[in-house]
Coordinates of C-alpha atoms in Angstrom, one line a residue:
Chain M
M1 CA 0.0 0.0 0.0
N2 CA 1.0 3.5 -0.6
A3 CA -0.4 5.5 2.3
P4 CA 1.4 8.7 3.3
A5 CA 4.7 7.8 4.9
K6 CA 3.8 9.1 8.2
A7 CA 0.6 10.0 10.0
V8 CA 0.5 13.7 9.8
Q9 CA 0.0 15.4 13.2
S10 CA 1.0 19.0 12.5
P11 CA 2.3 21.2 9.7
E12 CA 5.9 20.8 11.1
A13 CA 5.6 17.0 11.2
F14 CA 4.4 17.0 7.5
L15 CA 7.3 19.3 6.5
D16 CA 9.8 16.9 8.3
S17 CA 8.3 14.0 6.4
L18 CA 8.8 15.8 3.1
F19 CA 12.4 16.4 4.0
D20 CA 12.9 12.8 5.1
E21 CA 11.5 11.6 1.8
S22 CA 13.5 14.1 -0.2
I23 CA 10.4 15.6 -1.8
L24 CA 11.4 19.1 -0.5
I25 CA 15.0 20.1 0.4
K26 CA 16.0 22.2 3.4
T27 CA 17.8 25.5 2.8
G28 CA 18.0 26.7 6.4
V29 CA 15.3 29.3 6.0
D30 CA 11.7 28.5 6.8
G31 CA 9.5 28.7 3.7
L32 CA 12.4 28.5 1.3
Y33 CA 13.0 25.0 -0.1
G34 CA 14.4 23.1 -3.0
R35 CA 12.0 20.9 -4.9
A36 CA 12.9 17.4 -6.0
G37 CA 12.4 16.4 -9.6
V38 CA 9.3 14.4 -8.7
F39 CA 7.7 17.4 -7.1
E40 CA 8.4 19.4 -10.3
E41 CA 7.0 16.6 -12.4
V42 CA 3.7 16.7 -10.4
I43 CA 3.5 20.5 -10.8
D44 CA 4.1 20.2 -14.6
R45 CA 1.4 17.5 -14.9
F46 CA -1.1 19.4 -12.8
E47 CA -0.5 22.5 -14.9
D48 CA -1.1 20.5 -18.0
A49 CA -4.4 19.3 -16.6
V50 CA -5.4 23.0 -15.9
T51 CA -4.3 24.0 -19.4
K52 CA -6.4 21.2 -20.9
M53 CA -9.5 22.4 -19.0
A54 CA -9.1 25.9 -20.3
V55 CA -8.1 25.1 -23.9
G56 CA -11.3 26.2 -25.4
D57 CA -11.2 29.6 -23.7
K58 CA -8.3 30.8 -25.9
A59 CA -6.7 32.9 -23.2
T60 CA -3.8 35.1 -24.0
R61 CA -0.7 33.7 -22.3
I62 CA 1.7 36.1 -20.7
H63 CA 4.6 35.4 -18.3
F64 CA 5.9 37.9 -15.9
P65 CA 9.2 37.5 -13.9
P66 CA 9.1 37.2 -10.1
G67 CA 9.7 41.0 -9.8
M68 CA 7.6 44.0 -10.8
P69 CA 8.1 47.8 -10.6
R70 CA 8.1 48.8 -6.9
K71 CA 6.1 52.0 -7.8
N72 CA 3.3 49.7 -9.2
L73 CA 3.1 47.8 -6.0
E74 CA 2.8 51.1 -4.1
K75 CA 0.1 52.4 -6.5
A76 CA -1.8 49.1 -6.1
G77 CA -2.1 49.8 -2.4
Y78 CA -0.3 46.6 -1.5
L79 CA 1.8 48.4 1.2
K80 CA -1.3 49.8 2.7
S81 CA -3.2 46.4 2.8
F82 CA -0.4 43.8 3.2
P83 CA 2.8 45.7 4.3
Q84 CA 4.0 42.6 6.3
L85 CA 4.0 40.4 3.2
A86 CA 5.7 42.7 0.7
G87 CA 9.3 42.2 -0.4
C88 CA 11.5 44.9 -2.1
V89 CA 14.9 44.3 -3.6
H90 CA 17.8 46.2 -2.2
S91 CA 21.2 46.3 -3.9
F92 CA 24.7 47.7 -3.2
M93 CA 25.3 50.8 -5.3
G94 CA 28.6 52.1 -3.8
D95 CA 32.1 52.7 -5.0
N96 CA 35.4 51.0 -4.1
A97 CA 35.7 52.5 -0.7
D98 CA 32.1 51.5 0.2
H99 CA 32.9 48.0 -1.1
A100 CA 35.9 47.8 1.2
K101 CA 33.7 48.8 4.1
L102 CA 31.0 46.3 3.1
V103 CA 33.5 43.4 2.9
G104 CA 34.9 44.4 6.3
M105 CA 31.5 44.3 7.9
I106 CA 30.8 40.9 6.5
E107 CA 34.1 39.6 7.7
K108 CA 33.4 40.9 11.2
G109 CA 29.9 39.3 11.1
E110 CA 28.3 42.8 11.3
D111 CA 24.9 43.7 9.8
W112 CA 26.0 45.1 6.4
T113 CA 22.5 45.2 4.9
E114 CA 22.2 49.0 5.5
M115 CA 25.0 49.4 2.8
Q116 CA 22.3 48.6 0.2
D117 CA 19.7 50.9 -1.3
A118 CA 16.2 50.1 -2.6
T119 CA 16.1 49.3 -6.3
E120 CA 13.1 49.9 -8.5
V121 CA 12.2 46.2 -8.2
A122 CA 9.7 44.7 -5.8
L123 CA 8.8 41.0 -5.7
T124 CA 5.5 40.0 -7.2
P125 CA 2.9 39.1 -4.5
A126 CA 0.4 37.5 -6.9
A127 CA 0.6 36.6 -10.6
C128 CA -2.0 39.2 -11.7
Y129 CA -0.4 42.3 -10.2
P130 CA 1.8 43.2 -13.2
L131 CA -1.0 42.5 -15.6
Y132 CA -3.3 45.5 -14.9
P133 CA -0.9 48.3 -15.9
T134 CA -0.1 46.3 -19.0
V135 CA -3.8 46.0 -20.0
A136 CA -4.3 49.7 -19.3
A137 CA -1.3 50.7 -21.5
A138 CA -2.8 48.7 -24.4
G139 CA -5.7 51.1 -24.8
P140 CA -9.5 50.7 -24.6
V141 CA -10.7 47.2 -23.7
P142 CA -12.9 45.8 -26.6
D143 CA -16.5 44.7 -26.0
G144 CA -16.4 41.2 -24.9
G145 CA -13.4 41.9 -22.7
K146 CA -10.1 40.0 -22.4
L147 CA -8.9 36.8 -20.9
F148 CA -5.3 36.1 -19.7
D149 CA -3.4 33.0 -18.7
L150 CA -0.6 33.9 -16.3
K151 CA 2.1 32.1 -14.3
S152 CA 4.5 33.7 -11.9
Y153 CA 6.7 33.0 -8.9
C154 CA 5.3 35.0 -6.0
F155 CA 6.9 36.2 -2.8
R156 CA 5.2 36.7 0.6
H157 CA 7.2 37.4 3.7
E158 CA 5.6 35.0 6.1
P159 CA 8.4 32.5 7.3
S160 CA 6.6 29.4 8.6
K161 CA 7.2 25.7 9.2
D162 CA 3.9 25.0 7.4
P163 CA 5.0 23.7 3.9
G164 CA 1.8 25.2 2.5
R165 CA 3.1 28.6 3.4
M166 CA 6.2 29.1 1.4
Q167 CA 7.9 32.5 1.0
L168 CA 8.5 31.9 -2.7
F169 CA 5.9 29.8 -4.6
R170 CA 4.3 29.6 -8.0
M171 CA 0.8 30.7 -9.0
R172 CA -1.0 29.9 -12.2
E173 CA -3.8 32.3 -12.8
F174 CA -6.5 33.2 -15.3
V175 CA -7.7 36.7 -15.3
R176 CA -11.0 37.9 -16.9
I177 CA -11.5 41.5 -17.7
G178 CA -14.8 42.8 -18.9
T179 CA -18.3 43.8 -17.7
A180 CA -19.5 42.8 -14.2
D181 CA -21.6 40.1 -15.9
D182 CA -18.6 38.8 -17.9
V183 CA -16.3 38.4 -15.0
I184 CA -18.9 37.0 -12.5
A185 CA -19.8 34.3 -15.1
F186 CA -16.1 33.5 -15.5
R187 CA -15.7 33.1 -11.8
A188 CA -18.8 30.9 -11.6
T189 CA -17.4 28.7 -14.4
W190 CA -14.1 28.2 -12.6
L191 CA -15.7 27.6 -9.2
E192 CA -17.3 24.5 -10.9
R193 CA -14.2 23.6 -13.0
G194 CA -11.9 23.9 -10.0
E195 CA -13.9 21.6 -7.8
Q196 CA -14.3 19.1 -10.7
L197 CA -10.5 19.1 -11.3
I198 CA -9.6 18.7 -7.7
K199 CA -12.1 15.9 -7.2
S200 CA -10.8 14.1 -10.3
L201 CA -7.5 14.0 -8.5
G202 CA -9.0 12.1 -5.6
L203 CA -8.6 15.0 -3.2
P204 CA -11.2 16.0 -0.6
C205 CA -12.2 19.7 -0.8
V206 CA -14.6 22.3 0.2
I207 CA -15.3 25.8 -1.2
D208 CA -15.7 28.5 1.3
L209 CA -16.1 32.3 1.6
A210 CA -12.8 33.9 2.5
N211 CA -10.9 37.1 3.0
D212 CA -7.4 38.4 2.4
P213 CA -5.0 38.8 5.3
F214 CA -5.3 42.6 5.6
F215 CA -2.9 44.2 8.0
G216 CA -3.8 45.6 11.4
R217 CA -6.9 47.1 12.9
P218 CA -8.3 48.9 9.8
G219 CA -7.7 45.6 8.0
R220 CA -10.4 43.9 10.1
M221 CA -13.0 46.1 8.5
L222 CA -11.7 45.5 5.0
A223 CA -11.8 41.7 5.6
A224 CA -15.4 41.9 6.9
N225 CA -16.5 44.0 3.9
Q226 CA -14.9 41.5 1.5
R227 CA -16.7 38.6 3.1
E228 CA -20.1 40.5 3.2
Q229 CA -19.9 41.2 -0.5
G230 CA -18.8 37.6 -1.4
L231 CA -15.7 38.8 -3.2
K232 CA -13.4 36.0 -2.4
F233 CA -13.9 32.2 -2.3
E234 CA -11.2 29.6 -1.7
L235 CA -11.1 25.9 -2.5
L236 CA -9.7 24.3 0.7
I237 CA -7.9 20.9 0.9
P238 CA -6.7 19.3 4.2
V239 CA -2.9 19.3 3.6
A240 CA -0.8 19.8 6.7
S241 CA -3.7 19.9 9.0
D242 CA -7.3 18.4 9.0
D243 CA -8.6 21.2 11.2
N244 CA -7.1 24.1 9.2
P245 CA -7.3 23.0 5.5
T246 CA -5.1 24.9 3.0
A247 CA -6.4 27.3 0.4
C248 CA -5.2 25.7 -2.9
L249 CA -7.3 27.6 -5.3
S250 CA -8.8 31.1 -5.0
F251 CA -11.6 32.8 -6.9
N252 CA -11.7 36.6 -6.6
Y253 CA -14.0 39.3 -7.9
H254 CA -12.4 42.7 -7.8
Q255 CA -15.5 44.7 -9.0
N256 CA -14.1 47.7 -10.9
H257 CA -11.3 48.3 -8.3
F258 CA -8.4 47.6 -10.6
G259 CA -10.2 49.1 -13.6
T260 CA -10.6 52.4 -11.8
L261 CA -7.1 52.3 -10.2
W262 CA -5.2 51.6 -13.4
G263 CA -7.5 53.2 -15.9
M264 CA -8.5 50.0 -17.6
Q265 CA -11.7 51.1 -19.5
F266 CA -14.0 50.4 -22.4
A267 CA -14.0 52.8 -25.3
D268 CA -16.8 54.8 -23.7
G269 CA -14.6 55.5 -20.6
E270 CA -16.3 53.1 -18.2
A271 CA -13.9 51.2 -15.9
V272 CA -13.8 47.4 -16.5
H273 CA -14.5 44.8 -13.9
S274 CA -12.1 42.0 -13.2
A275 CA -11.9 38.6 -11.7
C276 CA -9.3 35.9 -11.3
V277 CA -8.8 32.3 -10.4
G278 CA -5.5 31.4 -8.9
F279 CA -4.0 27.9 -8.6
G280 CA -1.4 27.5 -5.8
L281 CA 0.9 25.1 -7.6
E282 CA 3.1 24.0 -4.6
R283 CA 0.0 23.7 -2.4
T284 CA -1.8 21.5 -4.8
A285 CA 1.3 19.3 -5.3
L286 CA 1.6 19.0 -1.5
A287 CA -2.0 18.0 -1.3
L288 CA -1.4 15.2 -3.8
F289 CA 1.6 13.9 -1.9
R290 CA -0.3 14.1 1.4
H291 CA -3.3 12.1 0.2
H292 CA -1.7 9.7 -2.3
G293 CA 1.7 9.1 -0.7
T294 CA 5.3 9.9 -1.8
K295 CA 5.5 7.2 -4.6
V296 CA 3.8 8.7 -7.6
E297 CA 4.0 5.3 -9.4
A298 CA 1.6 3.9 -6.8
W299 CA -1.0 6.7 -7.0
P300 CA -4.5 5.6 -7.8
D301 CA -5.0 4.7 -11.5
D302 CA -7.7 7.3 -12.0
V303 CA -5.5 10.1 -10.5
R304 CA -2.6 9.0 -12.7
R305 CA -4.8 9.1 -15.7
V306 CA -5.7 12.7 -15.1
L307 CA -2.1 13.7 -14.6
W308 CA -0.2 11.4 -17.0
G309 CA -3.0 10.9 -19.6
Chain X
M1 CA 10.1 36.1 -46.3
N2 CA 10.5 36.2 -42.6
A3 CA 13.5 38.4 -42.0
P4 CA 13.8 40.2 -38.7
A5 CA 11.1 42.9 -38.6
K6 CA 13.7 45.7 -38.4
A7 CA 17.4 46.0 -39.2
V8 CA 19.0 46.0 -35.8
Q9 CA 21.4 48.8 -35.2
S10 CA 21.7 48.8 -31.4
P11 CA 20.5 46.9 -28.3
E12 CA 17.9 49.6 -27.7
A13 CA 16.6 49.4 -31.2
F14 CA 16.3 45.6 -30.9
L15 CA 14.4 46.0 -27.6
D16 CA 12.0 48.5 -29.2
S17 CA 11.4 46.1 -32.0
L18 CA 10.5 43.4 -29.5
F19 CA 8.1 45.7 -27.7
D20 CA 6.6 46.7 -31.1
E21 CA 6.0 43.1 -32.1
S22 CA 4.6 42.3 -28.6
I23 CA 7.3 39.6 -28.0
L24 CA 8.3 41.4 -24.8
I25 CA 6.1 43.7 -22.7
K26 CA 7.3 46.9 -21.1
T27 CA 6.9 47.4 -17.3
G28 CA 8.6 50.8 -17.0
V29 CA 11.8 49.3 -15.4
D30 CA 14.8 48.5 -17.6
G31 CA 15.5 44.8 -17.6
L32 CA 12.1 43.9 -16.2
Y33 CA 9.7 42.7 -18.9
G34 CA 6.7 40.5 -19.5
R35 CA 7.1 37.7 -22.0
A36 CA 4.4 36.9 -24.6
G37 CA 3.1 33.4 -25.0
V38 CA 5.2 32.8 -28.1
F39 CA 8.4 33.8 -26.2
E40 CA 7.5 31.2 -23.5
E41 CA 6.7 28.6 -26.1
V42 CA 10.2 29.1 -27.6
I43 CA 11.8 28.8 -24.2
D44 CA 9.8 25.6 -23.5
R45 CA 10.8 24.0 -26.8
F46 CA 14.5 25.0 -26.4
E47 CA 14.5 23.5 -22.9
D48 CA 13.0 20.3 -24.3
A49 CA 15.9 20.1 -26.9
V50 CA 18.4 20.6 -24.1
T51 CA 16.7 17.8 -22.0
K52 CA 16.7 15.5 -25.0
M53 CA 20.5 16.0 -25.5
A54 CA 21.1 15.2 -21.8
V55 CA 18.6 12.3 -21.4
G56 CA 21.2 9.6 -21.3
D57 CA 23.2 11.3 -18.5
K58 CA 20.5 10.6 -15.9
A59 CA 21.1 13.8 -14.0
T60 CA 19.2 14.4 -10.7
R61 CA 16.6 17.2 -11.3
I62 CA 16.3 19.8 -8.5
H63 CA 14.4 23.1 -8.7
F64 CA 15.3 26.0 -6.4
P65 CA 13.1 29.1 -6.0
P66 CA 14.4 32.5 -7.1
G67 CA 15.6 33.2 -3.6
M68 CA 18.2 31.6 -1.3
P69 CA 19.4 32.1 2.3
R70 CA 21.2 35.5 2.4
K71 CA 23.9 34.0 4.7
N72 CA 24.8 31.5 2.0
L73 CA 25.3 34.3 -0.5
E74 CA 27.6 35.9 2.0
K75 CA 29.5 32.7 2.6
A76 CA 29.9 32.1 -1.1
G77 CA 31.8 35.4 -1.3
Y78 CA 29.3 36.9 -3.8
L79 CA 29.2 40.2 -2.0
K80 CA 33.0 40.4 -2.2
S81 CA 33.1 39.5 -5.9
F82 CA 29.9 40.9 -7.4
P83 CA 28.4 43.3 -4.8
Q84 CA 26.9 45.4 -7.5
L85 CA 24.8 42.6 -8.9
A86 CA 23.4 41.1 -5.7
G87 CA 19.8 41.6 -4.6
C88 CA 18.5 41.2 -1.0
V89 CA 14.9 41.1 0.0
H90 CA 13.7 43.7 2.5
S91 CA 10.3 43.6 4.2
F92 CA 8.3 45.8 6.6
M93 CA 8.3 44.3 10.1
G94 CA 6.7 47.0 12.1
D95 CA 3.5 47.5 14.2
N96 CA 0.3 49.5 13.6
A97 CA 2.1 52.8 14.4
D98 CA 4.9 52.1 12.0
H99 CA 2.4 51.1 9.4
A100 CA 0.5 54.5 9.8
K101 CA 3.9 56.2 9.3
L102 CA 4.7 54.1 6.2
V103 CA 1.3 54.8 4.6
G104 CA 1.7 58.5 5.3
M105 CA 5.2 58.5 3.7
I106 CA 3.8 56.8 0.6
E107 CA 0.9 59.2 0.3
K108 CA 3.4 62.2 0.5
G109 CA 5.6 60.6 -2.1
E110 CA 8.5 60.2 0.4
D111 CA 11.1 57.5 0.3
W112 CA 9.6 54.9 2.7
T113 CA 12.0 52.1 1.9
E114 CA 14.0 52.6 5.1
M115 CA 10.9 51.4 6.9
Q116 CA 11.9 47.9 5.8
D117 CA 14.5 45.5 7.3
A118 CA 16.6 42.9 5.6
T119 CA 15.0 39.4 5.6
E120 CA 16.9 36.2 5.5
V121 CA 16.3 35.9 1.8
A122 CA 18.6 37.0 -1.1
L123 CA 17.8 36.6 -4.7
T124 CA 19.6 33.7 -6.5
P125 CA 22.3 35.1 -8.8
A126 CA 23.0 31.8 -10.7
A127 CA 21.0 28.5 -10.7
C128 CA 23.8 26.5 -9.0
Y129 CA 24.4 28.7 -5.9
P130 CA 21.8 26.9 -3.7
L131 CA 23.0 23.5 -4.8
Y132 CA 26.4 23.3 -3.1
P133 CA 25.3 23.5 0.6
T134 CA 22.6 21.0 -0.3
V135 CA 25.2 18.5 -1.7
A136 CA 27.4 19.1 1.3
A137 CA 24.6 18.4 3.7
A138 CA 23.9 15.1 2.0
G139 CA 27.2 13.6 3.3
P140 CA 30.2 12.2 1.4
V141 CA 30.1 12.3 -2.4
P142 CA 30.3 8.8 -3.8
D143 CA 33.1 7.7 -6.2
G144 CA 32.0 8.6 -9.7
G145 CA 30.5 11.9 -8.3
K146 CA 27.1 13.4 -9.0
L147 CA 25.3 15.2 -11.8
F148 CA 22.4 17.7 -11.3
D149 CA 19.9 19.3 -13.7
L150 CA 18.8 22.7 -12.4
K151 CA 16.6 25.5 -13.4
S152 CA 16.1 28.8 -11.6
Y153 CA 15.1 32.4 -12.0
C154 CA 18.1 34.5 -11.3
F155 CA 18.5 38.2 -10.4
R156 CA 21.3 40.6 -11.2
H157 CA 21.0 44.2 -10.6
E158 CA 22.2 45.7 -13.9
P159 CA 19.4 47.7 -15.3
S160 CA 20.0 48.0 -19.1
K161 CA 18.2 48.7 -22.3
D162 CA 20.0 45.6 -23.8
P163 CA 17.2 42.9 -23.8
G164 CA 20.0 40.4 -23.4
R165 CA 20.7 41.9 -20.0
M166 CA 17.6 41.4 -18.0
Q167 CA 17.5 41.9 -14.2
L168 CA 15.4 38.7 -13.8
F169 CA 16.0 35.9 -16.2
R170 CA 16.0 32.1 -16.2
M171 CA 19.0 29.8 -16.3
R172 CA 19.0 26.1 -17.0
E173 CA 22.1 24.5 -15.6
F174 CA 23.8 21.1 -15.4
V175 CA 26.3 20.8 -12.6
R176 CA 28.9 18.0 -12.3
I177 CA 30.6 17.2 -9.0
G178 CA 33.5 14.7 -8.8
T179 CA 37.2 14.5 -9.5
A180 CA 39.1 17.1 -11.6
D181 CA 39.1 14.6 -14.5
D182 CA 35.3 13.9 -14.1
V183 CA 34.3 17.5 -14.2
I184 CA 36.8 18.6 -16.9
A185 CA 35.5 15.8 -19.2
F186 CA 31.9 16.9 -18.4
R187 CA 32.7 20.5 -19.5
A188 CA 34.4 19.2 -22.7
T189 CA 31.3 17.2 -23.6
W190 CA 29.0 20.2 -23.1
L191 CA 31.3 22.5 -25.1
E192 CA 30.8 20.2 -28.0
R193 CA 27.1 19.5 -27.3
G194 CA 26.3 23.2 -26.8
E195 CA 27.9 24.3 -30.1
Q196 CA 26.1 21.4 -31.9
L197 CA 22.7 22.4 -30.4
I198 CA 23.1 26.1 -31.2
K199 CA 24.2 25.4 -34.8
S200 CA 21.3 23.0 -35.3
L201 CA 19.1 26.0 -34.5
G202 CA 20.6 27.9 -37.4
L203 CA 22.4 30.4 -35.1
P204 CA 25.9 31.7 -35.8
C205 CA 28.2 31.3 -32.7
V206 CA 31.7 31.3 -31.4
I207 CA 33.1 29.9 -28.2
D208 CA 35.6 32.1 -26.4
L209 CA 37.6 32.4 -23.2
A210 CA 35.8 34.6 -20.7
N211 CA 35.8 36.0 -17.2
D212 CA 33.1 37.0 -14.7
P213 CA 32.4 40.7 -14.0
F214 CA 34.3 40.9 -10.8
F215 CA 33.9 44.3 -9.0
G216 CA 36.4 47.1 -8.8
R217 CA 40.2 47.2 -8.8
P218 CA 40.9 43.9 -7.1
G219 CA 38.4 42.3 -9.4
R220 CA 40.7 43.0 -12.4
M221 CA 43.3 40.6 -11.0
L222 CA 40.7 37.9 -10.3
A223 CA 39.4 38.2 -13.9
A224 CA 42.9 38.0 -15.3
N225 CA 43.6 34.8 -13.2
Q226 CA 40.4 33.3 -14.4
R227 CA 41.3 33.8 -18.0
E228 CA 44.9 32.6 -17.6
Q229 CA 43.7 29.3 -16.1
G230 CA 41.0 28.8 -18.7
L231 CA 38.2 28.5 -16.1
K232 CA 35.4 30.1 -18.0
F233 CA 34.2 29.7 -21.6
E234 CA 31.2 31.3 -23.2
L235 CA 29.2 30.5 -26.3
L236 CA 28.5 33.9 -27.9
I237 CA 25.8 34.7 -30.4
P238 CA 25.3 38.1 -32.1
V239 CA 21.9 39.1 -30.6
A240 CA 21.4 42.8 -30.0
S241 CA 24.8 43.7 -31.6
D242 CA 27.1 42.1 -34.1
D243 CA 30.2 43.7 -32.6
N244 CA 29.4 42.6 -29.0
P245 CA 27.8 39.2 -29.3
T246 CA 25.8 37.9 -26.3
A247 CA 27.0 35.1 -24.0
C248 CA 24.1 32.6 -24.3
L249 CA 25.8 29.5 -22.8
S250 CA 28.6 29.4 -20.3
F251 CA 31.0 26.6 -19.3
N252 CA 32.7 26.9 -16.0
Y253 CA 35.3 24.9 -14.1
H254 CA 35.4 25.8 -10.4
Q255 CA 38.4 23.6 -9.5
N256 CA 37.8 22.6 -5.9
H257 CA 36.7 26.1 -4.8
F258 CA 33.1 25.2 -3.9
G259 CA 34.2 21.8 -2.6
T260 CA 36.5 23.4 -0.1
L261 CA 34.2 26.3 0.7
W262 CA 31.1 24.2 1.4
G263 CA 32.8 21.0 2.7
M264 CA 31.7 18.9 -0.3
Q265 CA 34.1 16.0 -0.1
F266 CA 34.7 12.3 -0.9
A267 CA 34.6 9.7 1.8
D268 CA 38.4 10.2 2.3
G269 CA 37.9 13.9 3.1
E270 CA 39.3 15.3 -0.2
A271 CA 37.3 18.2 -1.5
V272 CA 35.4 17.6 -4.8
H273 CA 35.9 19.6 -7.9
S274 CA 32.9 21.0 -9.8
A275 CA 31.9 22.4 -13.2
C276 CA 28.7 23.7 -14.7
V277 CA 27.2 24.5 -18.0
G278 CA 24.5 27.2 -18.0
F279 CA 21.9 28.0 -20.6
G280 CA 20.6 31.6 -20.7
L281 CA 17.0 30.8 -21.6
E282 CA 15.9 34.4 -22.4
R283 CA 19.1 35.1 -24.3
T284 CA 18.8 32.0 -26.5
A285 CA 15.2 32.8 -27.2
L286 CA 16.2 36.4 -28.1
A287 CA 18.8 35.0 -30.5
L288 CA 16.2 32.8 -32.2
F289 CA 13.9 35.8 -32.7
R290 CA 16.7 38.0 -33.9
H291 CA 18.0 35.6 -36.5
H292 CA 14.8 33.9 -37.7
G293 CA 12.2 36.7 -37.3
T294 CA 9.2 37.2 -35.0
K295 CA 6.9 34.7 -36.8
V296 CA 7.8 31.2 -35.5
E297 CA 5.6 29.5 -38.0
A298 CA 7.9 30.9 -40.7
W299 CA 11.2 29.8 -39.1
P300 CA 13.4 27.5 -41.3
D301 CA 12.1 23.9 -41.4
D302 CA 15.2 22.4 -39.9
V303 CA 15.1 24.8 -37.0
R304 CA 11.4 24.0 -36.4
R305 CA 12.2 20.3 -36.5
V306 CA 14.7 20.6 -33.7
L307 CA 12.3 22.6 -31.6
W308 CA 8.9 21.2 -32.4
G309 CA 10.0 17.7 -33.4

C-alpha cells in the first residue's frame, strides 16, 4: 500500500516527512525550499491538466518574472493592505571605498545590509499584479473583454514551518477583464471547474467564503466587507492539518477596483470589472503527496490518468 | 520572407522592435519585462531540446526558487566579488504605528523604503548557488561523483536597455561534481554539445575564453587569473549587436573552490571539484527571434524540426 509515509499530526511534522522523503530540500530558511524532480513533475502535470481544462477559452498567455516595478506595488495599495507580506529588492550601489567597508562588515559578522539601497524592483505578490498596468497601456478594452493565462513566482514574507506557506511559490492564474456580468460568469465557471478538477485528483475539498490577510486594525473592517460582499472564495484541501485546511485555489471578484485604479476602461470610458482564479501550484502538489503518498508510481489509477494521460 | 522585422542597429533598437512586435512587454523598469506566450513557447521548446540532449546522463533534477538564504550568498563570497549585482529582499516588520507612518510616507511621495528591514532571503544570482550547501549536507560524495539538472530564475542588478541583460532571467544548468578529471570531461562534452545544439538552431556562434564581471580594482586581477587558467568559456551569439555578441551559454570549471568552501568531499575527506554549464534561456530565445524573425511559423524547417520535433 502507498499510504502517506507518516501519520501527519502537524504542519511541522508534515514538513519533516517531506524532507525525510527528499520531496522538499531544506535551505536553512523557513518557507524557502528546493523541490525534488518528482515534485516538479507533479506540478508540470497538474499545470497541463489545468491547461487542458481551459483550452477552449483561448486565453492570452503572458509570463511575468518574479519581480515588478516597486512603484506599481505602491500604486496598487499593497503596502497599505499587506505591508507585512511585501518584499522589495535592495542592492549595493557604492564605490570601491564603500565596497571595502562592506566586505569588512561581512568579515566581522556585522549587519551590512544598510549598505544597500532600494532598487526599482519589488517582488510580485500575486501573478496578476503586473497585468493590470499592461492592459491599461494597451488602450481601450474591446466589447467582450479580455482573458489572460498567467504564471509567476510570487513572494510573501511569512516565514513558517507549514510547507503550505512558502515565502516563494508559483501561482497559475486566469484573469478575466470585462463587464460585471462577464467576470462574474467567468468566476462561476471556474468555481465549478476547479472543484471538478480537484475531485478528479482524488482530493477531498470544500469551497468557502474567504478574506485576504489585511494588516492591522483597519484591516479587520476590510476583511469583513470583503466577506459580506462575497468577493473571495477559496477551495480548501486538508494538507498539513485536517482542522485548518489549506487554500489551494482562490476565486476573486475585484469589482471595478483595478479598472478604476489603473485606468482600464472600455471605449466609452467606463472602468472594466475584473476577476481571477489562482492555482497554488506548490500547495496542490503538496495535497497530492499528502493524500496519495510519496511514490507517484503507486498513486490511484484514475488520478494517474488525469495527470499522466 | 521572414527576416527580422527591423534591421537591428543597437541593443535599444532591438528592444524597441520586441516591444513593437509584442514579444516582450514593457513594465517601466529597464531589464524587467513581461514575456508573450510565443516567447515562452520558444523557451519551453528549447529547454526540451536541451533535455533530449542530456537524457542519457541521468542527471538528478532539482528546482530551487528565485531566492536563497542570504547567509549562503555571503558565505559564497558573492558580496565580495559581485556586490553590484546582488539583490536582497527587505520587508516591513513594524507594528500599527509604524504602518501608519509608512502609509503617510507613501501618500506624501516620500522614500519609505528605510521602513523595511533585511529578511533572511537574497535573490539567487545563478542556478547553482543553492546546490552546493545541499550537496554538502547530504554527506560524502560517492566515487563517480554526482550530476544535477537545475533551473532557476536569477536576479542581477544591472538595469539596461539591452534585452540580453535582464534583471530577472531564467537559467537552465547542469552541474557535475567529482574528481578534476570527471568535471573537466563533463565540461568538454558540453562545449561540443552546446555548439552542436546552437548550430542545429541555425544560429551563428563562437566559443571564447571569458571572465566573470568581478567588482572594482581587485576584481581585475581575479578576472585575469580566471582567463589565464581557462576556467570560463562562453558561447557567444550576435543578438542585439554584431560587434558585441551575447553570451548565451557558459561553461565553468570551479576547480575545488566550492568543494572546499562548502565542505563537499569524498569519503576520504578530499574536496570535490565542480563544473557547470549554464543556458541563458531568455538570451537564447532572443537570439532565435533575432535571426529567424518574429513569426515562429515561418522559421526554417530544420530549426522548427529541432524545436517542435
